[in-house]
């Protein structure tokens, strides 16, 4: 009985996708009409090639975008998607001033074709091929033009520029980068030589079980080391490695510890003598780092990390 029910649900999903695709085709049955200039003399779509080599008919001015985990750069461009990424139904808190009222996607296992279909998007964007976790490209392409933005998901600056080009918002992307660069320059001016002289870590605690350290190319670690220029401890190896609790002793001379915080995040081992013996603990230089934006690498998130560092060190 359960197998029949699952089959029926799958059949309905396939039928809905087919119907939507048919409607889209019937609405644009005359390809010349679809690509003909509008009253403003502008084409209604552009043919663009994505990071996976797909040639995609991208709406010139999309109105109903789904772009899971690209909400930060979208918001930086002043664009509100029709649905937003979430973990366990919880969206990225730091973006909610800009995304208030936007429904939250069920991203357990990745974006699902049937859920994307329910929002009738006119453009679906995936950051990189790895984000096509739940369903293949063709399933999404039947729902709406589907564009894979990049083959380098860590290149947030380049990806913001690509997103601006994709959405006809090049000037907005340029402005967002200029604003970020000014914020970074102002912060570096305020910090002076301190980052070059002080050692810092971004630590993900797991109480007595051990801890992880963020490397210089991993989310908040990239802002801490690459952008702001803090020194790395000798212990730091790789980008997101796990260390035993005994290795805390090797962080004894670290000047600043930023501890990843937020729902579901582990707590530091505050009663452990090794933790109590750290210089940063003794001097009160241990700061919470909200995982909403520290576990991220995008223009708004990076700007918030910079603000946190200035506040923590100058507070």
mmCIF file of C-alpha atoms in Angstrom:
data_model
loop_
_atom_site.group_PDB
_atom_site.id
_atom_site.type_symbol
_atom_site.label_atom_id
_atom_site.label_comp_id
_atom_site.label_asym_id
_atom_site.label_seq_id
_atom_site.Cartn_x
_atom_site.Cartn_y
_atom_site.Cartn_z
ATOM 1 C CA UNK A 1 0.000 0.000 0.000
ATOM 2 C CA UNK A 2 2.823 2.401 0.923
ATOM 3 C CA UNK A 3 4.604 1.669 -2.358
ATOM 4 C CA UNK A 4 1.386 2.467 -4.278
ATOM 5 C CA UNK A 5 1.068 5.739 -2.363
ATOM 6 C CA UNK A 6 4.676 6.684 -3.115
ATOM 7 C CA UNK A 7 4.173 5.824 -6.768
ATOM 8 C CA UNK A 8 1.072 8.004 -6.910
ATOM 9 C CA UNK A 9 2.891 10.925 -5.330
ATOM 10 C CA UNK A 10 5.774 10.576 -7.766
ATOM 11 C CA UNK A 11 3.372 10.380 -10.694
ATOM 12 C CA UNK A 12 1.638 13.563 -9.552
ATOM 13 C CA UNK A 13 4.957 15.407 -9.249
ATOM 14 C CA UNK A 14 6.031 14.313 -12.739
ATOM 15 C CA UNK A 15 2.630 15.327 -14.119
ATOM 16 C CA UNK A 16 2.805 18.751 -12.457
ATOM 17 C CA UNK A 17 6.302 19.377 -13.814
ATOM 18 C CA UNK A 18 5.181 18.318 -17.281
ATOM 19 C CA UNK A 19 2.123 20.566 -17.121
ATOM 20 C CA UNK A 20 4.149 23.538 -15.977
ATOM 21 C CA UNK A 21 6.710 22.971 -18.700
ATOM 22 C CA UNK A 22 3.916 22.665 -21.260
ATOM 23 C CA UNK A 23 2.345 25.895 -20.045
ATOM 24 C CA UNK A 24 5.683 27.618 -20.294
ATOM 25 C CA UNK A 25 6.153 26.323 -23.806
ATOM 26 C CA UNK A 26 2.642 27.243 -24.893
ATOM 27 C CA UNK A 27 3.119 30.728 -23.488
ATOM 28 C CA UNK A 28 6.328 31.000 -25.508
ATOM 29 C CA UNK A 29 5.403 28.781 -28.421
ATOM 30 C CA UNK A 30 6.675 31.383 -30.839
ATOM 31 C CA UNK A 31 10.349 31.591 -29.986
ATOM 32 C CA UNK A 32 10.730 34.713 -32.068
ATOM 33 C CA UNK A 33 8.033 36.365 -29.979
ATOM 34 C CA UNK A 34 9.758 35.234 -26.775
ATOM 35 C CA UNK A 35 13.017 36.780 -27.875
ATOM 36 C CA UNK A 36 11.529 39.786 -29.601
ATOM 37 C CA UNK A 37 12.244 43.206 -28.121
ATOM 38 C CA UNK A 38 9.772 44.544 -25.560
ATOM 39 C CA UNK A 39 8.260 48.008 -25.708
ATOM 40 C CA UNK A 40 11.509 49.330 -24.275
ATOM 41 C CA UNK A 41 13.457 47.635 -27.060
ATOM 42 C CA UNK A 42 14.918 45.073 -24.642
ATOM 43 C CA UNK A 43 14.958 41.314 -25.249
ATOM 44 C CA UNK A 44 12.727 39.309 -22.896
ATOM 45 C CA UNK A 45 15.452 36.746 -22.310
ATOM 46 C CA UNK A 46 19.146 36.178 -22.951
ATOM 47 C CA UNK A 47 20.954 32.980 -23.889
ATOM 48 C CA UNK A 48 23.700 32.445 -21.317
ATOM 49 C CA UNK A 49 26.027 29.516 -20.644
ATOM 50 C CA UNK A 50 26.323 28.350 -17.045
ATOM 51 C CA UNK A 51 29.221 26.776 -15.146
ATOM 52 C CA UNK A 52 28.194 23.274 -16.269
ATOM 53 C CA UNK A 53 28.020 24.226 -19.944
ATOM 54 C CA UNK A 54 24.220 24.465 -20.187
ATOM 55 C CA UNK A 55 22.883 27.104 -22.559
ATOM 56 C CA UNK A 56 20.062 28.703 -20.584
ATOM 57 C CA UNK A 57 17.299 31.087 -21.690
ATOM 58 C CA UNK A 58 17.523 33.468 -18.737
ATOM 59 C CA UNK A 59 14.741 36.052 -18.277
ATOM 60 C CA UNK A 60 16.146 39.526 -18.745
ATOM 61 C CA UNK A 61 14.441 40.705 -15.564
ATOM 62 C CA UNK A 62 13.438 37.639 -13.504
ATOM 63 C CA UNK A 63 10.754 38.286 -10.901
ATOM 64 C CA UNK A 64 10.482 34.949 -9.073
ATOM 65 C CA UNK A 65 13.938 33.668 -8.219
ATOM 66 C CA UNK A 66 14.846 30.625 -6.127
ATOM 67 C CA UNK A 67 18.551 30.545 -5.269
ATOM 68 C CA UNK A 68 19.224 28.418 -2.155
ATOM 69 C CA UNK A 69 22.142 29.705 -0.065
ATOM 70 C CA UNK A 70 22.673 32.622 -2.462
ATOM 71 C CA UNK A 71 20.295 34.813 -0.474
ATOM 72 C CA UNK A 72 23.142 36.911 0.959
ATOM 73 C CA UNK A 73 24.479 38.145 -2.403
ATOM 74 C CA UNK A 74 20.903 38.460 -3.685
ATOM 75 C CA UNK A 75 20.108 40.738 -0.746
ATOM 76 C CA UNK A 76 23.304 42.693 -1.416
ATOM 77 C CA UNK A 77 21.927 43.339 -4.911
ATOM 78 C CA UNK A 78 18.576 44.426 -3.471
ATOM 79 C CA UNK A 79 16.739 41.339 -4.765
ATOM 80 C CA UNK A 80 14.289 39.329 -2.665
ATOM 81 C CA UNK A 81 13.823 35.660 -3.689
ATOM 82 C CA UNK A 82 10.402 33.993 -3.563
ATOM 83 C CA UNK A 83 11.677 31.389 -1.082
ATOM 84 C CA UNK A 84 14.798 31.161 1.065
ATOM 85 C CA UNK A 85 17.219 28.556 2.345
ATOM 86 C CA UNK A 86 16.723 27.209 5.837
ATOM 87 C CA UNK A 87 18.017 24.507 8.168
ATOM 88 C CA UNK A 88 15.265 22.633 9.955
ATOM 89 C CA UNK A 89 12.830 25.343 8.948
ATOM 90 C CA UNK A 90 15.060 28.084 10.374
ATOM 91 C CA UNK A 91 16.353 30.702 7.904
ATOM 92 C CA UNK A 92 19.586 32.664 8.136
ATOM 93 C CA UNK A 93 18.755 35.053 10.971
ATOM 94 C CA UNK A 94 21.162 37.785 9.945
ATOM 95 C CA UNK A 95 19.303 38.287 6.645
ATOM 96 C CA UNK A 96 15.788 38.499 8.020
ATOM 97 C CA UNK A 97 15.566 42.288 8.015
ATOM 98 C CA UNK A 98 15.867 42.040 4.251
ATOM 99 C CA UNK A 99 13.993 38.741 3.792
ATOM 100 C CA UNK A 100 11.120 39.183 6.237
ATOM 101 C CA UNK A 101 8.064 37.223 5.132
ATOM 102 C CA UNK A 102 9.906 35.096 2.564
ATOM 103 C CA UNK A 103 8.898 31.407 2.929
ATOM 104 C CA UNK A 104 11.580 28.995 4.123
ATOM 105 C CA UNK A 105 12.529 26.010 1.979
ATOM 106 C CA UNK A 106 12.923 22.512 3.377
ATOM 107 C CA UNK A 107 16.598 22.077 2.546
ATOM 108 C CA UNK A 108 17.079 18.723 4.273
ATOM 109 C CA UNK A 109 19.023 16.853 1.604
ATOM 110 C CA UNK A 110 19.016 19.804 -0.790
ATOM 111 C CA UNK A 111 16.414 21.620 -2.864
ATOM 112 C CA UNK A 112 13.654 19.286 -4.005
ATOM 113 C CA UNK A 113 12.131 19.637 -7.482
ATOM 114 C CA UNK A 114 8.565 19.310 -6.183
ATOM 115 C CA UNK A 115 9.082 22.124 -3.667
ATOM 116 C CA UNK A 116 10.707 24.363 -6.255
ATOM 117 C CA UNK A 117 7.738 23.663 -8.543
ATOM 118 C CA UNK A 118 5.265 24.777 -5.870
ATOM 119 C CA UNK A 119 6.630 28.344 -6.064
ATOM 120 C CA UNK A 120 6.396 28.549 -9.890
ATOM 121 C CA UNK A 121 9.776 30.310 -10.221
ATOM 122 C CA UNK A 122 10.908 31.990 -13.420
ATOM 123 C CA UNK A 123 14.586 31.326 -12.607
ATOM 124 C CA UNK A 124 16.387 28.765 -10.416
ATOM 125 C CA UNK A 125 20.015 29.407 -9.518
ATOM 126 C CA UNK A 126 22.444 26.939 -7.954
ATOM 127 C CA UNK A 127 25.723 28.270 -6.614
ATOM 128 C CA UNK A 128 27.762 25.312 -7.878
ATOM 129 C CA UNK A 129 27.230 21.765 -9.220
ATOM 130 C CA UNK A 130 27.557 20.366 -5.684
ATOM 131 C CA UNK A 131 24.302 22.116 -4.722
ATOM 132 C CA UNK A 132 22.303 19.856 -7.063
ATOM 133 C CA UNK A 133 22.058 17.328 -4.254
ATOM 134 C CA UNK A 134 18.391 16.386 -4.431
ATOM 135 C CA UNK A 135 17.400 15.857 -8.045
ATOM 136 C CA UNK A 136 19.275 16.242 -11.298
ATOM 137 C CA UNK A 137 19.650 19.324 -13.438
ATOM 138 C CA UNK A 138 17.048 18.211 -15.979
ATOM 139 C CA UNK A 139 14.355 17.934 -13.309
ATOM 140 C CA UNK A 140 14.827 21.556 -12.318
ATOM 141 C CA UNK A 141 15.220 22.741 -15.923
ATOM 142 C CA UNK A 142 11.724 21.418 -16.657
ATOM 143 C CA UNK A 143 10.347 23.682 -13.943
ATOM 144 C CA UNK A 144 12.136 26.910 -14.902
ATOM 145 C CA UNK A 145 15.353 28.115 -16.531
ATOM 146 C CA UNK A 146 18.048 26.706 -14.260
ATOM 147 C CA UNK A 147 21.501 28.249 -14.045
ATOM 148 C CA UNK A 148 24.574 26.901 -12.203
ATOM 149 C CA UNK A 149 26.517 29.998 -11.278
ATOM 150 C CA UNK A 150 30.087 28.910 -10.597
ATOM 151 C CA UNK A 151 32.667 26.167 -10.504
ATOM 152 C CA UNK A 152 34.330 27.852 -7.512
ATOM 153 C CA UNK A 153 31.888 28.347 -4.655
ATOM 154 C CA UNK A 154 34.595 29.854 -2.421
ATOM 155 C CA UNK A 155 35.129 32.832 -4.752
ATOM 156 C CA UNK A 156 32.433 35.037 -3.214
ATOM 157 C CA UNK A 157 33.613 38.215 -4.957
ATOM 158 C CA UNK A 158 33.692 36.620 -8.388
ATOM 159 C CA UNK A 159 30.370 34.919 -7.743
ATOM 160 C CA UNK A 160 28.749 38.207 -6.745
ATOM 161 C CA UNK A 161 29.910 39.699 -10.046
ATOM 162 C CA UNK A 162 28.590 36.654 -11.919
ATOM 163 C CA UNK A 163 25.266 36.945 -10.136
ATOM 164 C CA UNK A 164 25.070 40.625 -11.013
ATOM 165 C CA UNK A 165 25.726 39.832 -14.673
ATOM 166 C CA UNK A 166 23.160 37.009 -14.642
ATOM 167 C CA UNK A 167 20.433 39.226 -13.187
ATOM 168 C CA UNK A 168 21.278 42.382 -15.142
ATOM 169 C CA UNK A 169 22.452 44.021 -11.938
ATOM 170 C CA UNK A 170 26.106 44.702 -12.718
ATOM 171 C CA UNK A 171 26.022 48.177 -11.204
ATOM 172 C CA UNK A 172 24.446 46.889 -7.992
ATOM 173 C CA UNK A 173 27.171 44.237 -7.734
ATOM 174 C CA UNK A 174 29.868 46.841 -8.292
ATOM 175 C CA UNK A 175 28.352 49.065 -5.599
ATOM 176 C CA UNK A 176 28.076 46.171 -3.124
ATOM 177 C CA UNK A 177 31.754 45.349 -3.591
ATOM 178 C CA UNK A 178 32.750 49.002 -3.231
ATOM 179 C CA UNK A 179 30.779 49.261 0.027
ATOM 180 C CA UNK A 180 32.396 46.100 1.369
ATOM 181 C CA UNK A 181 35.883 47.249 0.372
ATOM 182 C CA UNK A 182 35.342 50.577 2.125
ATOM 183 C CA UNK A 183 34.133 48.822 5.283
ATOM 184 C CA UNK A 184 37.218 46.591 5.225
ATOM 185 C CA UNK A 185 39.571 49.515 4.583
ATOM 186 C CA UNK A 186 38.016 51.505 7.447
ATOM 187 C CA UNK A 187 38.329 48.500 9.771
ATOM 188 C CA UNK A 188 41.968 47.916 8.885
ATOM 189 C CA UNK A 189 42.677 51.579 9.465
ATOM 190 C CA UNK A 190 40.996 51.394 12.877
ATOM 191 C CA UNK A 191 42.870 48.209 13.836
ATOM 192 C CA UNK A 192 46.222 49.523 12.663
ATOM 193 C CA UNK A 193 49.116 47.117 13.164
ATOM 194 C CA UNK A 194 47.235 44.974 15.700
ATOM 195 C CA UNK A 195 46.263 42.100 13.340
ATOM 196 C CA UNK A 196 49.846 41.694 12.138
ATOM 197 C CA UNK A 197 50.993 41.416 15.735
ATOM 198 C CA UNK A 198 48.206 39.313 17.267
ATOM 199 C CA UNK A 199 47.207 35.693 16.799
ATOM 200 C CA UNK A 200 43.550 34.721 16.476
ATOM 201 C CA UNK A 201 41.490 31.587 15.912
ATOM 202 C CA UNK A 202 37.930 30.834 14.917
ATOM 203 C CA UNK A 203 37.100 27.780 16.998
ATOM 204 C CA UNK A 204 34.146 25.420 16.822
ATOM 205 C CA UNK A 205 33.904 23.807 20.235
ATOM 206 C CA UNK A 206 32.538 20.388 21.112
ATOM 207 C CA UNK A 207 32.893 20.608 24.879
ATOM 208 C CA UNK A 208 35.261 17.872 26.098
ATOM 209 C CA UNK A 209 35.260 15.964 22.799
ATOM 210 C CA UNK A 210 37.626 18.298 20.986
ATOM 211 C CA UNK A 211 37.367 21.255 18.637
ATOM 212 C CA UNK A 212 37.679 22.410 15.032
ATOM 213 C CA UNK A 213 39.620 25.378 13.694
ATOM 214 C CA UNK A 214 38.697 27.387 10.599
ATOM 215 C CA UNK A 215 41.541 27.740 8.107
ATOM 216 C CA UNK A 216 42.500 30.814 6.039
ATOM 217 C CA UNK A 217 40.247 29.819 3.155
ATOM 218 C CA UNK A 218 37.246 28.540 5.099
ATOM 219 C CA UNK A 219 34.290 30.893 5.651
ATOM 220 C CA UNK A 220 34.959 33.216 8.607
ATOM 221 C CA UNK A 221 38.583 32.124 8.656
ATOM 222 C CA UNK A 222 39.096 33.787 5.287
ATOM 223 C CA UNK A 223 37.871 37.119 6.676
ATOM 224 C CA UNK A 224 39.854 36.778 9.899
ATOM 225 C CA UNK A 225 43.159 35.916 8.218
ATOM 226 C CA UNK A 226 42.952 36.907 4.561
ATOM 227 C CA UNK A 227 40.933 40.118 4.822
ATOM 228 C CA UNK A 228 41.809 41.456 8.284
ATOM 229 C CA UNK A 229 45.297 39.954 8.428
ATOM 230 C CA UNK A 230 45.444 38.288 11.854
ATOM 231 C CA UNK A 231 48.264 35.821 12.494
ATOM 232 C CA UNK A 232 47.571 32.086 12.497
ATOM 233 C CA UNK A 233 48.762 29.775 15.306
ATOM 234 C CA UNK A 234 51.270 27.062 14.469
ATOM 235 C CA UNK A 235 48.666 24.435 15.359
ATOM 236 C CA UNK A 236 46.346 25.454 12.520
ATOM 237 C CA UNK A 237 46.529 22.937 9.682
ATOM 238 C CA UNK A 238 44.089 22.571 6.793
ATOM 239 C CA UNK A 239 40.797 24.415 6.486
ATOM 240 C CA UNK A 240 38.370 22.689 8.863
ATOM 241 C CA UNK A 241 40.298 20.120 10.848
ATOM 242 C CA UNK A 242 39.349 18.406 14.100
ATOM 243 C CA UNK A 243 41.722 18.473 17.070
ATOM 244 C CA UNK A 244 41.650 16.495 20.303
ATOM 245 C CA UNK A 245 40.937 18.334 23.543
ATOM 246 C CA UNK A 246 44.580 17.836 24.568
ATOM 247 C CA UNK A 247 45.629 20.093 21.669
ATOM 248 C CA UNK A 248 44.118 23.092 23.449
ATOM 249 C CA UNK A 249 47.449 23.477 25.185
ATOM 250 C CA UNK A 250 48.958 24.527 21.844
ATOM 251 C CA UNK A 251 46.615 27.519 21.755
ATOM 252 C CA UNK A 252 47.970 28.834 25.061
ATOM 253 C CA UNK A 253 49.553 31.920 23.490
ATOM 254 C CA UNK A 254 46.703 32.815 21.099
ATOM 255 C CA UNK A 255 45.589 36.400 21.717
ATOM 256 C CA UNK A 256 41.966 36.170 20.560
ATOM 257 C CA UNK A 257 39.568 33.233 20.371
ATOM 258 C CA UNK A 258 36.323 33.589 18.455
ATOM 259 C CA UNK A 259 34.021 30.708 19.419
ATOM 260 C CA UNK A 260 31.335 29.700 16.960
ATOM 261 C CA UNK A 261 27.952 30.138 18.624
ATOM 262 C CA UNK A 262 24.308 29.622 17.739
ATOM 263 C CA UNK A 263 21.583 27.008 17.831
ATOM 264 C CA UNK A 264 22.993 23.500 18.070
ATOM 265 C CA UNK A 265 26.615 24.646 18.448
ATOM 266 C CA UNK A 266 28.800 23.020 21.094
ATOM 267 C CA UNK A 267 30.106 24.954 24.089
ATOM 268 C CA UNK A 268 33.763 25.408 25.002
ATOM 269 C CA UNK A 269 35.088 23.241 27.873
ATOM 270 C CA UNK A 270 35.057 26.093 30.388
ATOM 271 C CA UNK A 271 35.826 23.830 33.383
ATOM 272 C CA UNK A 272 38.801 22.151 31.739
ATOM 273 C CA UNK A 273 42.180 23.274 33.158
ATOM 274 C CA UNK A 274 43.604 23.418 29.631
ATOM 275 C CA UNK A 275 40.917 25.903 28.626
ATOM 276 C CA UNK A 276 41.347 27.947 31.786
ATOM 277 C CA UNK A 277 45.089 28.115 31.114
ATOM 278 C CA UNK A 278 44.744 29.825 27.719
ATOM 279 C CA UNK A 279 45.996 33.408 27.561
ATOM 280 C CA UNK A 280 42.861 34.546 25.714
ATOM 281 C CA UNK A 281 40.673 33.079 28.448
ATOM 282 C CA UNK A 282 42.709 34.718 31.218
ATOM 283 C CA UNK A 283 42.555 38.141 29.563
ATOM 284 C CA UNK A 284 38.866 37.914 28.642
ATOM 285 C CA UNK A 285 39.591 37.819 24.925
ATOM 286 C CA UNK A 286 37.152 35.014 24.080
ATOM 287 C CA UNK A 287 34.250 36.194 21.931
ATOM 288 C CA UNK A 288 31.103 34.590 20.556
ATOM 289 C CA UNK A 289 30.976 34.334 16.763
ATOM 290 C CA UNK A 290 27.426 33.882 15.495
ATOM 291 C CA UNK A 291 27.508 30.915 13.119
ATOM 292 C CA UNK A 292 24.809 32.531 11.001
ATOM 293 C CA UNK A 293 27.362 34.840 9.411
ATOM 294 C CA UNK A 294 30.736 33.524 10.618
ATOM 295 C CA UNK A 295 30.012 30.154 8.983
ATOM 296 C CA UNK A 296 29.553 31.983 5.707
ATOM 297 C CA UNK A 297 31.454 33.820 2.980
ATOM 298 C CA UNK A 298 29.364 36.458 1.250
ATOM 299 C CA UNK A 299 29.288 40.267 1.134
ATOM 300 C CA UNK A 300 26.785 40.911 3.929
ATOM 301 C CA UNK A 301 28.101 38.098 6.166
ATOM 302 C CA UNK A 302 31.711 39.197 5.741
ATOM 303 C CA UNK A 303 30.758 42.777 6.568
ATOM 304 C CA UNK A 304 29.092 41.601 9.777
ATOM 305 C CA UNK A 305 32.197 39.608 10.737
ATOM 306 C CA UNK A 306 34.282 42.753 10.341
ATOM 307 C CA UNK A 307 31.811 44.675 12.522
ATOM 308 C CA UNK A 308 31.989 41.930 15.166
ATOM 309 C CA UNK A 309 35.783 42.029 15.303
ATOM 310 C CA UNK A 310 35.849 45.805 15.670
ATOM 311 C CA UNK A 311 33.213 45.693 18.411
ATOM 312 C CA UNK A 312 34.880 42.852 20.297
ATOM 313 C CA UNK A 313 38.394 44.283 20.184
ATOM 314 C CA UNK A 314 37.432 47.887 20.809
ATOM 315 C CA UNK A 315 34.591 47.219 23.237
#
